[in-house]
Tab-separated table of C-alpha atoms in Angstrom:
chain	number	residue	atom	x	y	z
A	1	UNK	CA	0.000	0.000	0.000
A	2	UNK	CA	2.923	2.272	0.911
A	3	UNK	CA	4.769	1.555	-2.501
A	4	UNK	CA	1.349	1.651	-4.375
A	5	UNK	CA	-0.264	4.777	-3.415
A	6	UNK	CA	2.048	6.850	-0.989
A	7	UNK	CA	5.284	6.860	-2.892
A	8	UNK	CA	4.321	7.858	-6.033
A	9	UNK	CA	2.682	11.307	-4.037
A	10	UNK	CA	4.111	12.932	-1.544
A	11	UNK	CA	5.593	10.078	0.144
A	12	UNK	CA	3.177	11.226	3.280
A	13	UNK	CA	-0.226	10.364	4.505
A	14	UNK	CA	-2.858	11.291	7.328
A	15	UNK	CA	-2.549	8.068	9.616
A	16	UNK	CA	-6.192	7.623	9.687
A	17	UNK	CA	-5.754	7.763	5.561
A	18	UNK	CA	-4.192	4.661	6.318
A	19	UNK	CA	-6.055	2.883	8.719
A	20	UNK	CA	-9.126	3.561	6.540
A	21	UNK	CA	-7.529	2.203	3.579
A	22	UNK	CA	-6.275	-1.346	6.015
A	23	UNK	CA	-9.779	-1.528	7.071
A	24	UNK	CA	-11.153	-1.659	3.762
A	25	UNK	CA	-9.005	-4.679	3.077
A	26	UNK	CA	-9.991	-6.357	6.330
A	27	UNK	CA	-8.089	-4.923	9.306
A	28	UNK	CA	-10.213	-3.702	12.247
A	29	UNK	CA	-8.997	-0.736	13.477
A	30	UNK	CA	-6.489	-1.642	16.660
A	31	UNK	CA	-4.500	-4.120	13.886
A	32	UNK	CA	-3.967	-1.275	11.786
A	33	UNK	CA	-2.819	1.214	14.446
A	34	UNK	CA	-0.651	-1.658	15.771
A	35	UNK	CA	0.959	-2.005	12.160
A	36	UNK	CA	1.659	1.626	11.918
A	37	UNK	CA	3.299	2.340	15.473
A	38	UNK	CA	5.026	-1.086	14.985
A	39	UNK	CA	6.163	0.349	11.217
A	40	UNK	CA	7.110	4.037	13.553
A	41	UNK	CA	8.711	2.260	16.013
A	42	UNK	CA	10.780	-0.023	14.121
A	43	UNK	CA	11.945	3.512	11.685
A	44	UNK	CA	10.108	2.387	8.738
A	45	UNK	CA	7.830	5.297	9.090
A	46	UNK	CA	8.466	8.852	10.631
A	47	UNK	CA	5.132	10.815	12.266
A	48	UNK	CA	4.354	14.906	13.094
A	49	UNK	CA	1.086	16.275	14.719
A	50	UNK	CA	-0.409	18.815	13.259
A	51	UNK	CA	-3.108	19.427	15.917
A	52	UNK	CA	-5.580	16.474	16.965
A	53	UNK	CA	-4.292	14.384	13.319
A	54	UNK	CA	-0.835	12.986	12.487
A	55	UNK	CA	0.965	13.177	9.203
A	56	UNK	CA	3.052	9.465	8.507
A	57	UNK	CA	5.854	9.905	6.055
A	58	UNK	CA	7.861	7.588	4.610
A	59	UNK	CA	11.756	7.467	5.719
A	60	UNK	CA	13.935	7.842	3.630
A	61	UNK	CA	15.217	4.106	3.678
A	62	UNK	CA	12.043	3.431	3.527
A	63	UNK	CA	11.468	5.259	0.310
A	64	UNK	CA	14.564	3.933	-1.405
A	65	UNK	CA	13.452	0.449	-0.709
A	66	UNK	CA	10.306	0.811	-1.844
A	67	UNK	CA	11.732	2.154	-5.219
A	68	UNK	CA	13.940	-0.353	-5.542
A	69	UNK	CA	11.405	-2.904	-4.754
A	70	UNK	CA	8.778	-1.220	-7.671
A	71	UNK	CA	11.309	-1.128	-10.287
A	72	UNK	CA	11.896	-4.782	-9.674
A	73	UNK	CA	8.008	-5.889	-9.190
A	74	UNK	CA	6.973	-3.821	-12.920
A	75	UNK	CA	9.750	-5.020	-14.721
A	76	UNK	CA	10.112	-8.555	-13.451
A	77	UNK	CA	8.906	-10.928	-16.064
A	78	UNK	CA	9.914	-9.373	-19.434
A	79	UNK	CA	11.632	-10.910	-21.682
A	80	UNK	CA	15.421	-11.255	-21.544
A	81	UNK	CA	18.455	-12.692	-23.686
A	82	UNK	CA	20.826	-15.052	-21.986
A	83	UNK	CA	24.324	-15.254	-22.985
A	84	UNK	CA	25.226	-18.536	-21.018
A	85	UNK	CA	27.025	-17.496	-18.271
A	86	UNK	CA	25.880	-18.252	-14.659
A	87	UNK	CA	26.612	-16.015	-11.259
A	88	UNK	CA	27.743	-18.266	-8.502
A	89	UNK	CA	28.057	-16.589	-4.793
A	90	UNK	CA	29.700	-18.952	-2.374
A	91	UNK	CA	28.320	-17.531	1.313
A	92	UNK	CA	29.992	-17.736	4.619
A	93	UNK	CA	28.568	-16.534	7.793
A	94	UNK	CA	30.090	-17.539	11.371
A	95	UNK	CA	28.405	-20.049	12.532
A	96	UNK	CA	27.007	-18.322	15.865
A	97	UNK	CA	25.497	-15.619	13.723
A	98	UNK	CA	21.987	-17.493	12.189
A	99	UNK	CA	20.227	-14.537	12.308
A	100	UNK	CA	22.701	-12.792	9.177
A	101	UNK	CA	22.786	-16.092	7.515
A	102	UNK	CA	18.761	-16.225	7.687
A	103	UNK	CA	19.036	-12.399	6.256
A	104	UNK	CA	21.437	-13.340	3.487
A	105	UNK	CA	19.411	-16.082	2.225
A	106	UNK	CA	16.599	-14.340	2.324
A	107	UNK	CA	18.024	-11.348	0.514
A	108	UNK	CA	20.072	-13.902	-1.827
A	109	UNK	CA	16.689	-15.715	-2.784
A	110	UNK	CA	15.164	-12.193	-3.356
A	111	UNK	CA	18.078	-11.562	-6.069
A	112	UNK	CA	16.753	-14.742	-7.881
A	113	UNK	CA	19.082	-16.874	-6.575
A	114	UNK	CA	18.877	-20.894	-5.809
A	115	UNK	CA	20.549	-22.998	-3.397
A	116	UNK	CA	22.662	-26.017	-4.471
A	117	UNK	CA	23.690	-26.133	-0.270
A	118	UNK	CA	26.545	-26.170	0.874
A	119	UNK	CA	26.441	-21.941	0.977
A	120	UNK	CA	26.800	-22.042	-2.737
A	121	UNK	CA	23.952	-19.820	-4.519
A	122	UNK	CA	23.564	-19.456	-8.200
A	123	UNK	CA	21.865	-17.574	-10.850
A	124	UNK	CA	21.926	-16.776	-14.522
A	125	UNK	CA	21.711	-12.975	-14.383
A	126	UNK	CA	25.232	-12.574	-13.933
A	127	UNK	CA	24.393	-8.471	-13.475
A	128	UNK	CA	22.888	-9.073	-9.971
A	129	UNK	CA	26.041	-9.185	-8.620
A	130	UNK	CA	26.277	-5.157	-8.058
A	131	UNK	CA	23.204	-5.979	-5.590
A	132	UNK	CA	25.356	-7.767	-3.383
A	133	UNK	CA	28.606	-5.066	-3.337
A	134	UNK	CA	27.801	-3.780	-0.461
A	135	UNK	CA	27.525	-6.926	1.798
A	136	UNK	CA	31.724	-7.007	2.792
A	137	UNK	CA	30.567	-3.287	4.337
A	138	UNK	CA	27.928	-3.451	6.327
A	139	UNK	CA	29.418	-5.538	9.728
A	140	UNK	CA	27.431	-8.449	9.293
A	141	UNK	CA	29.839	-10.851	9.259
A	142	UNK	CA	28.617	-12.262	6.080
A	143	UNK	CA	31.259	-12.393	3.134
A	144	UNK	CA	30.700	-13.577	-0.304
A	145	UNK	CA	32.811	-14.588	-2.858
A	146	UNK	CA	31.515	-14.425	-6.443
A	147	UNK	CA	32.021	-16.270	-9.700
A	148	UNK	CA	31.199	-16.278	-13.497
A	149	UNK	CA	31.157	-19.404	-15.417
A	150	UNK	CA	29.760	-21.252	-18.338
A	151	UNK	CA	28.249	-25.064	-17.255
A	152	UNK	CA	30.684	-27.645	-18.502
A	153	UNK	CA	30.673	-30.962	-19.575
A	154	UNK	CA	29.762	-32.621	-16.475
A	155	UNK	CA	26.242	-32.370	-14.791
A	156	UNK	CA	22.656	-32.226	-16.796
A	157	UNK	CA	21.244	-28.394	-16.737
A	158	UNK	CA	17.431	-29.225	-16.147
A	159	UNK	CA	19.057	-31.426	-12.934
A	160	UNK	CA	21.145	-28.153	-11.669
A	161	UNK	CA	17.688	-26.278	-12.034
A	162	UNK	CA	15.711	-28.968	-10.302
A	163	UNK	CA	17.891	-28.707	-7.365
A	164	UNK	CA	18.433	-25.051	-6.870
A	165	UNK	CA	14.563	-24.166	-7.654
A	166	UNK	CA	11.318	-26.366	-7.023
A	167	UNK	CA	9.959	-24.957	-10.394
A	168	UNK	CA	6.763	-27.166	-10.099
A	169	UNK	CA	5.416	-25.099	-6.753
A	170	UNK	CA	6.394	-22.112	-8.427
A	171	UNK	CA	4.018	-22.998	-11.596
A	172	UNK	CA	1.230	-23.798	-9.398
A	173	UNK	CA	1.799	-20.679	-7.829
A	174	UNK	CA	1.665	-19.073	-11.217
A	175	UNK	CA	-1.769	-20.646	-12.008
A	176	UNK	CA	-3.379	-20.204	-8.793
A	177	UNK	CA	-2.403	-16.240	-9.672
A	178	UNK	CA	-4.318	-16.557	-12.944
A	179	UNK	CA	-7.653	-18.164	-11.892
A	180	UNK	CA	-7.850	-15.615	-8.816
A	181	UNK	CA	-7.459	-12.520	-10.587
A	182	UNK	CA	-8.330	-13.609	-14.391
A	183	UNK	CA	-11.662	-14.131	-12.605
A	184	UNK	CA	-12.096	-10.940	-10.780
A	185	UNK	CA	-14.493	-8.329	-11.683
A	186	UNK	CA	-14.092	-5.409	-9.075
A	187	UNK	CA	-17.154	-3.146	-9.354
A	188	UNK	CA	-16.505	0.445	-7.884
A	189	UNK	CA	-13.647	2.452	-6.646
A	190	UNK	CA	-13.173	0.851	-3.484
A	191	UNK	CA	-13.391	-2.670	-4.808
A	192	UNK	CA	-10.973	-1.943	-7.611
A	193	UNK	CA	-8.629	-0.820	-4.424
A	194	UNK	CA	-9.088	-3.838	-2.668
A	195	UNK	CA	-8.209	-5.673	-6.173
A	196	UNK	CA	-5.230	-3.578	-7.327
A	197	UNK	CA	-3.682	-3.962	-3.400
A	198	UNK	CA	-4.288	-7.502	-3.356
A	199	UNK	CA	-3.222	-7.710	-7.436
A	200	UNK	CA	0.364	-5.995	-6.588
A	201	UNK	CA	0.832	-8.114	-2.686
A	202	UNK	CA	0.482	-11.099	-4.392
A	203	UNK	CA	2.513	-10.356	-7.677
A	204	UNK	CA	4.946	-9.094	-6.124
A	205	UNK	CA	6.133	-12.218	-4.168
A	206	UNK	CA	7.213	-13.993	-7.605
A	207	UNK	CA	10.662	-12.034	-8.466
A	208	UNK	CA	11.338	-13.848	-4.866
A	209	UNK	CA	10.283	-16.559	-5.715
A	210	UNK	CA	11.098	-17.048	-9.460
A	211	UNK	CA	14.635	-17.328	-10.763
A	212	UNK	CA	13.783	-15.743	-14.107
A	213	UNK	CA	15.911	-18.881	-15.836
A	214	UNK	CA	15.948	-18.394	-19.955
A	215	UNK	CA	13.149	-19.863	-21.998
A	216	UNK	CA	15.874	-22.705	-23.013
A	217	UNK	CA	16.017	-23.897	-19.793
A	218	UNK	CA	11.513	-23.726	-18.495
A	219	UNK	CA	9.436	-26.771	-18.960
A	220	UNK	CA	6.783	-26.447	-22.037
A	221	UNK	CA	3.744	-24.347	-21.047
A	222	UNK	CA	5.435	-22.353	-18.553
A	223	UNK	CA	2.671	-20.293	-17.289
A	224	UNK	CA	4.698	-17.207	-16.475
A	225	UNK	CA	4.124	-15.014	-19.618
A	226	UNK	CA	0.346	-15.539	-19.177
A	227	UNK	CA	0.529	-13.955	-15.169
A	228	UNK	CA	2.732	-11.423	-16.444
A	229	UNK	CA	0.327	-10.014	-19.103
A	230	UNK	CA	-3.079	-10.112	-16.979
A	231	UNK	CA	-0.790	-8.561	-14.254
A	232	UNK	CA	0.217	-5.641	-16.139
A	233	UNK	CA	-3.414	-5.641	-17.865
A	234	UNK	CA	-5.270	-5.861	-15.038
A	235	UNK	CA	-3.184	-2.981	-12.880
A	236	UNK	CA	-3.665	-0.456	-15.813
A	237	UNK	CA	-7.658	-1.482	-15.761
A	238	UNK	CA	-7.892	-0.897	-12.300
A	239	UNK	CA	-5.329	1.923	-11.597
A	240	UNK	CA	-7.474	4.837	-11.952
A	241	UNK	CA	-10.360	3.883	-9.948
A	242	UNK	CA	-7.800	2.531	-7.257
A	243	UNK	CA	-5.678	5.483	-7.064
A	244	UNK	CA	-8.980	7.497	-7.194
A	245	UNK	CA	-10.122	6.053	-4.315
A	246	UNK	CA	-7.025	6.457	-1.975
A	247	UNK	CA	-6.981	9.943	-3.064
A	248	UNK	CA	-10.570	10.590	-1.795
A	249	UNK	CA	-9.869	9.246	1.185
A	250	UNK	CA	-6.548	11.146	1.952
A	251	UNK	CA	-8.448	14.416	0.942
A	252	UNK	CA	-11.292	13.118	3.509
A	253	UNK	CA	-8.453	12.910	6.113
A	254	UNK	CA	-9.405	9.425	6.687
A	255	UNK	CA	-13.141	9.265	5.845
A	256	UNK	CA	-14.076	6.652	3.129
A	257	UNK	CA	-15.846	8.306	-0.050
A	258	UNK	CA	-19.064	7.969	-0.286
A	259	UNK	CA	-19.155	5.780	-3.070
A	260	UNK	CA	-18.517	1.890	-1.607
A	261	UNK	CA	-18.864	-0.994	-3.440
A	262	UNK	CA	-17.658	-5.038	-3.163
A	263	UNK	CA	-15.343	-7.158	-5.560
A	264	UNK	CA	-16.833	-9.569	-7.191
């Protein structure tokens, strides 16, 4: 919701903007104010006062993840050329620190990379390695060591996949994404909210979860291309009416438009 509707303004919004907008996608109230002083309190989110209200703006690491984040959600699934060469990132943590080597993984699976154990991680967009420069920097503890390399004569390429990425659960994943939202017809402003929200949460899990591997390399039938298209097709349909709506209720200072409606 943050990256959706408050970045692209003013990066700011009344709080009670926001815990209208959580309620209409199912919070109660004391959830959402939870979220948001959790979000405050954990520097996410900065707040001022301006009399009996308060303003929530973004931080700025905030912002610059949530950037980074849209660039990769829109652009993730177009199509790409592949010039053979995989990344590999060997990773070593110290053993007593499992909380960085949970963080690593979770920000090396994020990249698009899969495991083949043993702390070695591998992808085919060999460009992704700028994303991890600044690990040897930030005190962690973590330290990488990168290669570039073509697969040889030993070892089956469809077997490498297999074991770095479960490709199956990721397909069914893919599908489920169709039927839901190839099926929904949102009627209103507020229901095309609740649809675009839900459309860009959900869509926006797969460039963690999908290594983007070339066509070469994807069972027949691959069901990606089809989710990417009613993604992008479905978020310009309902844009207007979804931004609309947020806007309303941010010039209400909280107070839902008059105009309410369900998805279908």
């Amino acid at each position: 919701m943050l990256g959706e509707y408050v970045l692209p303004a003013s990066g700011s919004a009344w709080q009670e903007t926001l815990i209208g907008a959580l309620g209409t996608l199912g919070y109660k109230t004391h959830a959402a104010r939870q979220a948001l002083a959790r979000s405050v309190a954990a520097g996410w989110l900065t707040t001022q006062r301006h009399g009996r209200r308060s303003r929530v703006q973004l931080s700025s690491e905030t912002a610059e993840m949530l950037r980074s984040g849209a660039e990769r959600i829109y652009t993730f699934g177009a199509p790409w050329e592949w010039d053979g060469r995989w990344l590999l990132v060997v990773l070593r943590v110290p053993e007593e620190r499992r909380e960085v080597r949970h963080q690593m993984r979770t920000r090396l699976a994020w990249a698009g990379f899969g495991s083949l154990g043993g702390g070695l991680w591998i992808t085919p967009h060999a460009e992704r390695e700028r994303e991890l420069a600044d690990v040897a920097a930030d005190g962690s503890g973590a330290e990488l060591v990168s290669f570039r390399a073509e697969l040889g004569a030993l070892g089956e390429p469809a077997r490498v996949v297999a074991e770095a990425w479960d490709l199956d659960a990721l397909a069914d994943a893919y599908r489920a994404f169709i039927t839901r939202f190839g099926r929904m017809r949102p009627r209103g402003d507020e229901a095309m909210f609740r649809a675009q929200t839900l459309l860009v949460h959900e869509w926006r899990r797969f460039p963690f979860l999908d290594p983007d591997l070339p066509d070469g390399m994807l069972p027949a039938r691959w069901p990606r291309g089809r989710a990417h298209e009613l993604f992008h097709e479905r978020h310009a349909l309902w844009d207007a009416g979804a931004r609309g709506w947020f806007e309303a209720l941010e010039r209400g200072g909280g107070e839902a438009p008059g105009e309410s409606a369900s998805a279908a």
